Short mmCIF file of C-alpha atoms in Angstrom, two decimals:
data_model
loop_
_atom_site.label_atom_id
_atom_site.label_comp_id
_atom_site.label_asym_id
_atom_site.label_seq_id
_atom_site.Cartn_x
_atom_site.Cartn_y
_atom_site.Cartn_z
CA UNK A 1 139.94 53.81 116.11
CA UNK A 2 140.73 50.09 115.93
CA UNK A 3 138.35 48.02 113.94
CA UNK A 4 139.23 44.40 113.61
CA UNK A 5 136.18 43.92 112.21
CA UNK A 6 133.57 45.18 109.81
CA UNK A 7 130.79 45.21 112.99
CA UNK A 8 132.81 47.27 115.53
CA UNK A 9 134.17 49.97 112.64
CA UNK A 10 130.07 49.91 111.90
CA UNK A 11 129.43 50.38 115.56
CA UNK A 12 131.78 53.35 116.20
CA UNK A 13 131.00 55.14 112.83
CA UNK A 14 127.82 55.24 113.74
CA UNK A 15 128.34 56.39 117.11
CA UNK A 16 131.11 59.00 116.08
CA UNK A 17 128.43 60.22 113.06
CA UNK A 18 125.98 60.80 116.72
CA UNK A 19 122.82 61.16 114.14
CA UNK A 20 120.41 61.45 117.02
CA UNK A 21 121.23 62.47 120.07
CA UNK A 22 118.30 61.22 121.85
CA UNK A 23 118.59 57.42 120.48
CA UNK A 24 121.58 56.91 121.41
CA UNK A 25 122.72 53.57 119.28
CA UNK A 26 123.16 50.69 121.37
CA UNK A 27 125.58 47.86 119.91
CA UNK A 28 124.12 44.77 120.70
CA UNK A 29 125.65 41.96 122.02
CA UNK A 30 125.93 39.67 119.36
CA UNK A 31 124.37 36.23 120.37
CA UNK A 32 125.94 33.43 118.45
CA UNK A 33 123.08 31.38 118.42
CA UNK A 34 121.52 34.02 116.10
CA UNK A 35 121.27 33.28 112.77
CA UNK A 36 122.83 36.97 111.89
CA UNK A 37 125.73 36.12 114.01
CA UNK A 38 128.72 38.75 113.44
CA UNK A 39 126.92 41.29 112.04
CA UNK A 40 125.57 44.19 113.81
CA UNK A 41 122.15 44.36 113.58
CA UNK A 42 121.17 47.42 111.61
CA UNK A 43 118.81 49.78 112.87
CA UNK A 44 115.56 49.36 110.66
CA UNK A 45 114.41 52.93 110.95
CA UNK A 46 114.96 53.55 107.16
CA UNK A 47 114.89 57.98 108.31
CA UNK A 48 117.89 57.05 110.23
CA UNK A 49 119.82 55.04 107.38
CA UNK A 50 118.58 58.07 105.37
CA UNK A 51 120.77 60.20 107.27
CA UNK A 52 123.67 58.40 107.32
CA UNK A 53 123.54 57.95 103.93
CA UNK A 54 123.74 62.08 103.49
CA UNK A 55 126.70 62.44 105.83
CA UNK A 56 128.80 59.71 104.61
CA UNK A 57 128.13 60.92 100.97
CA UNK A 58 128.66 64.61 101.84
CA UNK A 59 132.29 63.27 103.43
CA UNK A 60 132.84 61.69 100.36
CA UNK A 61 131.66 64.39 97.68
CA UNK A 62 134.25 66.78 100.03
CA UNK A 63 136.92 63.45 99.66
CA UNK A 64 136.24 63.56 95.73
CA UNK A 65 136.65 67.66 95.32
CA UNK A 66 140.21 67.50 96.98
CA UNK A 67 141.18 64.30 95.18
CA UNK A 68 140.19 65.61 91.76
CA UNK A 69 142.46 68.54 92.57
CA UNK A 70 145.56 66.70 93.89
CA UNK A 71 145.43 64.08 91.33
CA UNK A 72 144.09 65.98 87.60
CA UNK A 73 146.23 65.24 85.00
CA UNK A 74 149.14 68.05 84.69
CA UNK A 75 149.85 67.16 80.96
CA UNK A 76 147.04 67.26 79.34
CA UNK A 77 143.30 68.48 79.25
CA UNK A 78 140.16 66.29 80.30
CA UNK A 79 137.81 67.04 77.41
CA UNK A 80 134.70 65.72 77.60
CA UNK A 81 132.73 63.73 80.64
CA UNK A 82 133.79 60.70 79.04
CA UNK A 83 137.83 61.66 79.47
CA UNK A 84 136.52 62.74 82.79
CA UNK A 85 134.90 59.43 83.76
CA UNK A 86 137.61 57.24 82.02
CA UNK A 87 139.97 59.17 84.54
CA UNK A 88 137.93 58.54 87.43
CA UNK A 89 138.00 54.15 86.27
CA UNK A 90 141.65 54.00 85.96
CA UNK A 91 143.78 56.81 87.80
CA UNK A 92 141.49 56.86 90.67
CA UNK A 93 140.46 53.70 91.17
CA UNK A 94 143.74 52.79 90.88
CA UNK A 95 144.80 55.09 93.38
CA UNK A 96 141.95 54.30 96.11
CA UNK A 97 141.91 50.36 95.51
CA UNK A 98 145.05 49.31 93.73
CA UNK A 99 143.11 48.44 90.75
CA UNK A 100 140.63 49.52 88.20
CA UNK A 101 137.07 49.39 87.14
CA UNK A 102 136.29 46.07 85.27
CA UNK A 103 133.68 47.14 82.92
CA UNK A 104 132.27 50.60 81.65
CA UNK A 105 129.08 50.54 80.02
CA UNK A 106 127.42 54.06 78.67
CA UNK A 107 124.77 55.09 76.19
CA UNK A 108 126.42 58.33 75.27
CA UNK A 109 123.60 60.47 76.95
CA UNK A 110 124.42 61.02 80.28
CA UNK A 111 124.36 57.38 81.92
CA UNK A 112 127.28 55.76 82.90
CA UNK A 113 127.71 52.39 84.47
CA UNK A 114 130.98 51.42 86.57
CA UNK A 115 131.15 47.76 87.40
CA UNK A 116 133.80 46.30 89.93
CA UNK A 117 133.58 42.80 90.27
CA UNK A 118 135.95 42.60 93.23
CA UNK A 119 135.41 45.57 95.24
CA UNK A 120 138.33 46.06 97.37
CA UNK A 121 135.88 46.36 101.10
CA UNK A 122 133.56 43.55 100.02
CA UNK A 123 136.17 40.62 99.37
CA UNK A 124 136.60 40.04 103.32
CA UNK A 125 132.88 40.58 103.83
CA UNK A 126 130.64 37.36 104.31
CA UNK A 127 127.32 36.21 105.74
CA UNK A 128 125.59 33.50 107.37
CA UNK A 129 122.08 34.20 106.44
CA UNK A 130 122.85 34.46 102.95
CA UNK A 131 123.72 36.86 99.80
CA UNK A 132 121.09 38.92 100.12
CA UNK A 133 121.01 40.31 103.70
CA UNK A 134 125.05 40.46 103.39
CA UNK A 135 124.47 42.75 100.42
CA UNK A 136 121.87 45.03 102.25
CA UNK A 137 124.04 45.20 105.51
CA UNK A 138 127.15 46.06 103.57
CA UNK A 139 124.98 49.27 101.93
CA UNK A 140 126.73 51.52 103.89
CA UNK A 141 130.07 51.14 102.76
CA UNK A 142 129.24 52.12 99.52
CA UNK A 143 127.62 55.27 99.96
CA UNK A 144 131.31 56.37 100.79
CA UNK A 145 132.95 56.08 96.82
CA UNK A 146 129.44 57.28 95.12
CA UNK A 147 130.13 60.69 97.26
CA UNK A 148 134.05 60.18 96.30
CA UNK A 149 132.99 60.29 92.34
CA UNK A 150 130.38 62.49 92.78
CA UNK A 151 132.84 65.03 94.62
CA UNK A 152 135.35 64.69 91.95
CA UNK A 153 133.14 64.70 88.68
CA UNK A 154 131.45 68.16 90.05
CA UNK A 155 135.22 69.56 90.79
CA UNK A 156 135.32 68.75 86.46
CA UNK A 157 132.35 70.80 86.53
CA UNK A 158 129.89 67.76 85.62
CA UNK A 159 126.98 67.74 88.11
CA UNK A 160 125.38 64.42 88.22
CA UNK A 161 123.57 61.69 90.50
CA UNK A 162 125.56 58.80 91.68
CA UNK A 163 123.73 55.69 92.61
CA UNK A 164 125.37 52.29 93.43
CA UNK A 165 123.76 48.96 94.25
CA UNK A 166 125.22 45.41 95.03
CA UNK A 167 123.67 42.68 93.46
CA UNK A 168 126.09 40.13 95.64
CA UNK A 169 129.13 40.44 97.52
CA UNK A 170 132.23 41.39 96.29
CA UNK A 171 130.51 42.63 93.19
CA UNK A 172 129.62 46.26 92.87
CA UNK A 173 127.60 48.62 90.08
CA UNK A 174 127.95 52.89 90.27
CA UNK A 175 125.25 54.45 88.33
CA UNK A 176 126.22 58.13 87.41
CA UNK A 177 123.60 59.79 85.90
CA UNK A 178 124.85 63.49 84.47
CA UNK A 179 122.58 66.13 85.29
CA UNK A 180 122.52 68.97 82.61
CA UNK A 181 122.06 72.68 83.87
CA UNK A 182 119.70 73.40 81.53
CA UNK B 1 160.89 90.55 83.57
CA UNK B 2 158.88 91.43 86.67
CA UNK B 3 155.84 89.87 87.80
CA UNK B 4 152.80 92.80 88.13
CA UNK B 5 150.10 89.87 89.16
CA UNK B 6 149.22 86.77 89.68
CA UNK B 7 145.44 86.23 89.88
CA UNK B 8 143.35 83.58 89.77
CA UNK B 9 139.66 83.39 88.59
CA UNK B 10 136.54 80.51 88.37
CA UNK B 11 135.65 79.52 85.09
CA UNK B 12 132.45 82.00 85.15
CA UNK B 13 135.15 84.48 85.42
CA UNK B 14 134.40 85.33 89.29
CA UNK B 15 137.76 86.56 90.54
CA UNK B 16 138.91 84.41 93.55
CA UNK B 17 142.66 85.29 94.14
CA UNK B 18 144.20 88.59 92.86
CA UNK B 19 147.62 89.88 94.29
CA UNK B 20 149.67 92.60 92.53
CA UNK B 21 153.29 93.28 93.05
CA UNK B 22 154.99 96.77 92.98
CA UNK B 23 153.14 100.16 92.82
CA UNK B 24 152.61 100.89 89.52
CA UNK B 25 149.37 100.16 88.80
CA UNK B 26 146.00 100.47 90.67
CA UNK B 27 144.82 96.83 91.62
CA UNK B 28 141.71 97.70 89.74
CA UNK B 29 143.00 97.67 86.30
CA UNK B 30 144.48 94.37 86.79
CA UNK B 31 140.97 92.94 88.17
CA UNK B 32 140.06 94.72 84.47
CA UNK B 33 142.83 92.87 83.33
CA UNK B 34 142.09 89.31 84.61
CA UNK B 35 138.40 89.27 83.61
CA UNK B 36 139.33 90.72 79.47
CA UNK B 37 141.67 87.93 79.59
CA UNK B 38 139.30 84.66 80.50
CA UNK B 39 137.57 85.40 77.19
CA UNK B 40 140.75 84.94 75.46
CA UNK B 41 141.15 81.75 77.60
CA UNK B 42 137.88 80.75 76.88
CA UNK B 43 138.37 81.30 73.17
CA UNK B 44 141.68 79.20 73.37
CA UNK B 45 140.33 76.36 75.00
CA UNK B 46 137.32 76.11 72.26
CA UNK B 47 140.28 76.25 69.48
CA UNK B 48 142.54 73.57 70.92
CA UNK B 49 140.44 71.30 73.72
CA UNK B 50 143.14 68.87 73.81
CA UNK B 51 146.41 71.14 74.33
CA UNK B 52 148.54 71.64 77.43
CA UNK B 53 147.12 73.42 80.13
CA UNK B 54 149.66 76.64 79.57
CA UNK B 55 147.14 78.81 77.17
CA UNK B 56 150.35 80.60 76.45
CA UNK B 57 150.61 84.81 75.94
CA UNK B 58 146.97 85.99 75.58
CA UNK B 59 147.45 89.67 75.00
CA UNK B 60 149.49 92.56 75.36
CA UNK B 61 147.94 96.13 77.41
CA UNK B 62 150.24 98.89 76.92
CA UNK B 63 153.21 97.70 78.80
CA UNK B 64 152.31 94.51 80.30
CA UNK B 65 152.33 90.94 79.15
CA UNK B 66 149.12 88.58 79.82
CA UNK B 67 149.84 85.09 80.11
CA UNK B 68 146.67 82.52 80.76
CA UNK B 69 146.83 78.59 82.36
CA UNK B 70 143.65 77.12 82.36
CA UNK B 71 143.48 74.09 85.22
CA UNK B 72 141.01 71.30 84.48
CA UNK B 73 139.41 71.95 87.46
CA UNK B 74 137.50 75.09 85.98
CA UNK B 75 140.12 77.72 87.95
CA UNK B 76 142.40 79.76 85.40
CA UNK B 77 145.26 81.18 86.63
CA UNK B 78 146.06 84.50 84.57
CA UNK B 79 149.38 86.49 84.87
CA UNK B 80 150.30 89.73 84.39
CA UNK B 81 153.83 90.35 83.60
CA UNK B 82 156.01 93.26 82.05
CA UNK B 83 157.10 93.66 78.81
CA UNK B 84 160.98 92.36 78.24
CA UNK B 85 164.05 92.34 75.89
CA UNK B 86 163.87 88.29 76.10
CA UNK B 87 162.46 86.30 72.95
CA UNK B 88 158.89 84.83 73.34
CA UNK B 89 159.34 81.51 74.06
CA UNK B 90 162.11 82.12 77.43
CA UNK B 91 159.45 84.32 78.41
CA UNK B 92 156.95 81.43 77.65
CA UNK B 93 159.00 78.82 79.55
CA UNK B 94 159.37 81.18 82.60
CA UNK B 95 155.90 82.00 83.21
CA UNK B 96 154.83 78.64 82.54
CA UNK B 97 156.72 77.58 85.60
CA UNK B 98 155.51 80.58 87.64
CA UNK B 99 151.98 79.04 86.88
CA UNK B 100 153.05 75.60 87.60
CA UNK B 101 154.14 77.07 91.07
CA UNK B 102 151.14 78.59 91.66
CA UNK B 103 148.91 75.38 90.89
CA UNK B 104 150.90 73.63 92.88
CA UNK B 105 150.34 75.56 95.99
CA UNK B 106 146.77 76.30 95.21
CA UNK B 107 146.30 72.04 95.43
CA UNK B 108 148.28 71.92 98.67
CA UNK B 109 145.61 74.63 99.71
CA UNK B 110 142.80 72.74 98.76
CA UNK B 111 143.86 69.52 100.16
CA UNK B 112 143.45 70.57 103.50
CA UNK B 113 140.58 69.14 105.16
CA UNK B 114 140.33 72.01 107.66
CA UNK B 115 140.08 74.93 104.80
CA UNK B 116 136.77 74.34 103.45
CA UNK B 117 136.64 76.79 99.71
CA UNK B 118 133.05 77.30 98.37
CA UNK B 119 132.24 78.60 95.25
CA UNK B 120 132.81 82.27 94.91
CA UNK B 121 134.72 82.88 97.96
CA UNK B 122 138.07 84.37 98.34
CA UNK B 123 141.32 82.11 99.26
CA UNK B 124 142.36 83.33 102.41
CA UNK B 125 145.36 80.80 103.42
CA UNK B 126 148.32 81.96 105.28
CA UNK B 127 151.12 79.62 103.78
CA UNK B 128 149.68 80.09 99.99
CA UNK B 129 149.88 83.84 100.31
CA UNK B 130 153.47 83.29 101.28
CA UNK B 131 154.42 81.02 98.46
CA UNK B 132 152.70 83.51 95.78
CA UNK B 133 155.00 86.40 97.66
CA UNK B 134 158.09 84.35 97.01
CA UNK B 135 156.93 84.06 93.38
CA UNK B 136 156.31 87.75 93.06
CA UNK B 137 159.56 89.11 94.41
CA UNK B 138 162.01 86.69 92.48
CA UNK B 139 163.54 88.65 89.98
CA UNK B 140 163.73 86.48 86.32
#
């Protein structure tokens, strides 16, 4: 699959994901004259986004399960969810995007905040119209890593929620929120 | 020292591997076996949260030797070995690297994207059966 850019590897994941098979997805020619010009337009149907947002974080909750197995610490035991999400800031992040999680907030009941302030598939993202509609178009590509630490916090035996939002390219928040079982 | 049985269980104790080497018992005492020892394991863990992940010799049954290794991925690998003339800690050393073995394989296992493992089903992969043979028939 050659992608020279983030539009076509848009284009053909969504294609290859084949959501609907009776809409097929079109990709439009882009017309320079646009003002969106180089980026895909993204379908607006907020059921269809819906859906690829479950597949690409089911792909990446299977992604975090087999990560969190390969890569555990051999040495030593993970304690508690904060061992557990320290792990997943430094040895995985590390591991996926040569570099670790700037800042990790928490209020020691559950909520955890990650915040990347270069995030490794944002810094060669850019837009014409503007911050805003470049942070909403690049969505997508961060439903991938919330499945990732979802996958490998549950593997820990931590079920939680994992949320992320962008307030402006290349900077990037994950929300985990640890669901109890009781 | 011979190996009687490698199995390995969830951390709610639901067996998911359990293979037994040699005759002597019936594979249902070492299922028996296997689930007496994860409260043992469990009991460890409470005691020493920040230890190795060899639990070390849990208990002796009549003539066999129960070692635990508690992964942190909630699986515990528990083996079942026979009693033997050597001092506790060889026999600690060997069986730790039997379980090392074993966790080794079992990530290769998981790390294939075709072999999808749920919770509570049994591990059914061709080359992982073969390493845990190798481990069983080596003589120590």
């Amino acid at each position: 699959m050659s992608t020279d850019s983030p539009t076509s590897a848009m284009t053909q994941l969504l294609s290859a994901l084949s959501l609907d098979g009776k809409r097929p997805i079109e990709s439009r020619q882009v017309n320079s004259e646009t003002s969106n010009a180089g980026w895909l337009e993204l379908p607006d149907d907020s059921e269809l986004m819906e859906q690829v947002f479950v597949k690409l974080e089911a792909v990446g909750f299977r992604v975090g399960r087999r990560l969190a197995e390969r890569f555990a610490p051999v040495n030593r035991r993970l304690v508690d969810t904060l061992d557990i999400v320290k792990f997943v800031c430094k040895d995985i992040w590390m591991l996926l995007f040569n570099r670790q999680i700037d800042n990790l907030k928490t209020n020691h009941r559950g909520i955890y905040v990650l915040q990347d302030n270069k995030f490794k598939w944002f810094l060669r993202m850019s837009g014409n119209s503007g911050g805003a509609a470049a942070a909403r178009h690049a969505q997508p590509y961060i439903w991938l890593p919330c499945g990732i630490i979802r996958g490998i916090l549950d593997s820990f035996g931590v079920s939680t929620v994992v949320v992320a939002e962008t307030l402006g390219l290349p900077q990037c928040t994950f929300q985990i929120k640890v669901v109890s079982d009781e | 020292m011979k190996l009687h049985c490698i199995a390995i269980l969830n951390r709610d104790g639901s067996p998911m591997y359990l293979r037994s080497f040699g005759e002597q018992q019936e594979e249902v005492q070492f299922y028996y076996v296997a689930h007496t020892a994860c409260d043992v394991i469990e009991e460890r863990i409470a005691q020493q949260p920040a230890g190795d992940l060899f639990v070390g010799q849990l208990q002796t049954v009549g003539d066999m030797v129960v070692h635990g290794y508690a992964m942190n991925t909630q699986q515990w690998i528990v083996v079942v070995s026979s009693v033997s003339t050597e001092s506790a800690g060889m026999r600690n050393a060997r069986v730790k690297e039997v379980c090392q073995s074993v966790h080794a394989a079992f990530v290769a296992m998981v790390c294939n994207p075709f072999d999808e493992l749920g919770r509570g089903e049994q591990i059914k992969n061709a080359r992982f059966e073969r390493v845990i043979e190798q481990l069983g028939q080596a003589e120590f």
